[in-house]
XYZ file of C-alpha atoms in Angstrom:
117
model
C 0.000 0.000 0.000
C 1.370 3.369 -0.935
C 0.263 6.523 0.819
C 0.794 9.839 -0.938
C 1.008 13.198 0.744
C 0.706 16.472 -1.140
C 3.781 18.478 -0.233
C 3.737 21.416 -2.630
C 0.987 22.823 -4.807
C 1.648 25.294 -7.557
C -0.838 26.488 -10.211
C 0.930 24.541 -12.913
C 2.633 21.733 -11.061
C 2.479 19.707 -7.904
C 4.830 17.333 -6.176
C 3.934 14.144 -4.307
C 5.973 12.405 -1.670
C 5.531 8.713 -1.193
C 5.240 7.167 2.247
C 5.951 3.473 1.670
C 5.106 0.966 4.359
C 3.113 3.389 6.497
C -0.242 2.752 8.077
C -3.451 4.061 6.602
C -6.267 5.826 8.374
C -7.969 4.273 11.399
C -10.863 2.043 10.349
C -13.905 0.592 12.124
C -13.485 -3.004 13.230
C -14.663 -5.805 10.953
C -15.144 -9.546 11.543
C -11.557 -10.354 10.482
C -10.113 -7.998 13.101
C -12.447 -9.397 15.771
C -11.212 -12.909 14.930
C -7.559 -11.806 15.043
C -8.112 -10.247 18.481
C -9.714 -13.417 19.810
C -6.762 -15.441 18.507
C -4.156 -13.256 20.208
C -6.074 -12.569 23.447
C -4.314 -15.366 25.425
C -0.888 -14.036 24.386
C -1.929 -10.454 25.210
C -3.117 -11.531 28.668
C 0.093 -13.497 29.273
C 2.182 -10.490 28.243
C 0.162 -8.132 30.471
C 0.053 -10.681 33.334
C -3.693 -10.097 33.729
C -7.014 -11.413 32.500
C -9.365 -9.120 30.607
C -13.094 -9.721 31.183
C -13.724 -7.184 28.408
C -11.658 -7.443 25.205
C -13.444 -5.531 22.428
C -11.572 -4.146 19.427
C -12.853 -0.668 18.528
C -10.575 0.567 15.714
C -7.569 -0.565 13.721
C -4.910 0.357 11.193
C -2.914 -1.924 8.932
C 0.574 -1.903 7.499
C 1.449 -4.109 4.539
C 4.840 -5.724 4.998
C 5.706 -9.362 4.324
C 2.142 -10.070 5.422
C 0.038 -7.537 7.322
C 0.628 -5.819 10.648
C -2.539 -4.922 12.546
C -2.529 -2.100 15.090
C -5.731 -2.439 17.109
C -7.273 -0.289 19.832
C -8.988 -2.673 22.279
C -11.388 -1.767 25.089
C -10.392 -3.790 28.163
C -12.774 -2.685 30.915
C -16.199 -1.166 31.510
C -14.686 2.285 32.069
C -12.306 3.951 29.616
C -9.478 1.408 29.791
C -7.928 0.482 26.462
C -4.748 -1.127 25.194
C -3.193 -0.979 21.760
C -2.094 -4.345 20.404
C 0.022 -5.223 17.404
C -0.509 -8.505 15.579
C 0.955 -9.931 12.402
C -0.824 -12.057 9.806
C 1.493 -13.875 7.424
C 0.973 -14.153 3.676
C -1.205 -16.934 2.182
C 1.794 -19.038 1.060
C 3.004 -18.956 4.693
C -0.349 -20.134 6.065
C -1.853 -16.748 7.010
C -0.863 -17.428 10.609
C -1.676 -14.772 13.206
C 0.811 -13.886 15.933
C 0.894 -11.368 18.773
C 3.765 -8.894 18.458
C 3.533 -6.221 21.173
C 1.216 -3.918 23.098
C 0.894 -0.495 24.712
C -0.796 -0.269 28.112
C -2.800 2.457 29.883
C -4.585 3.896 26.854
C -8.024 5.554 26.669
C -10.649 5.853 23.934
C -9.214 9.291 23.093
C -5.671 8.021 22.487
C -4.658 8.079 18.842
C -3.782 4.720 17.325
C -0.326 4.898 15.732
C 2.415 2.573 14.518
C 4.487 1.167 17.367
C 7.159 -1.494 17.804
């Protein structure tokens, strides 16, 4: 996926800069993202050393690499507690396996979802 940003606009000419490998805009959750979150929930809970009674994805971004990275904002309590999780889904020839990569703790609904390691 290539993202283009308009950097200069002139009446007769414009210039585009390419942002390769970046994430797109935040999107509403679909059934695929819900399934990915359910698959990685045990690994997320093990990493956080806690059990989440609530684990509802609310938004996500993707990054196409050798497969797809998913950055997902997940509601984890009945208040405003959220975490951001990163998962990877491999390419079809590699089995489209889903794996947990990392997470950011102590987020809220207002926190912007961005790329993280």
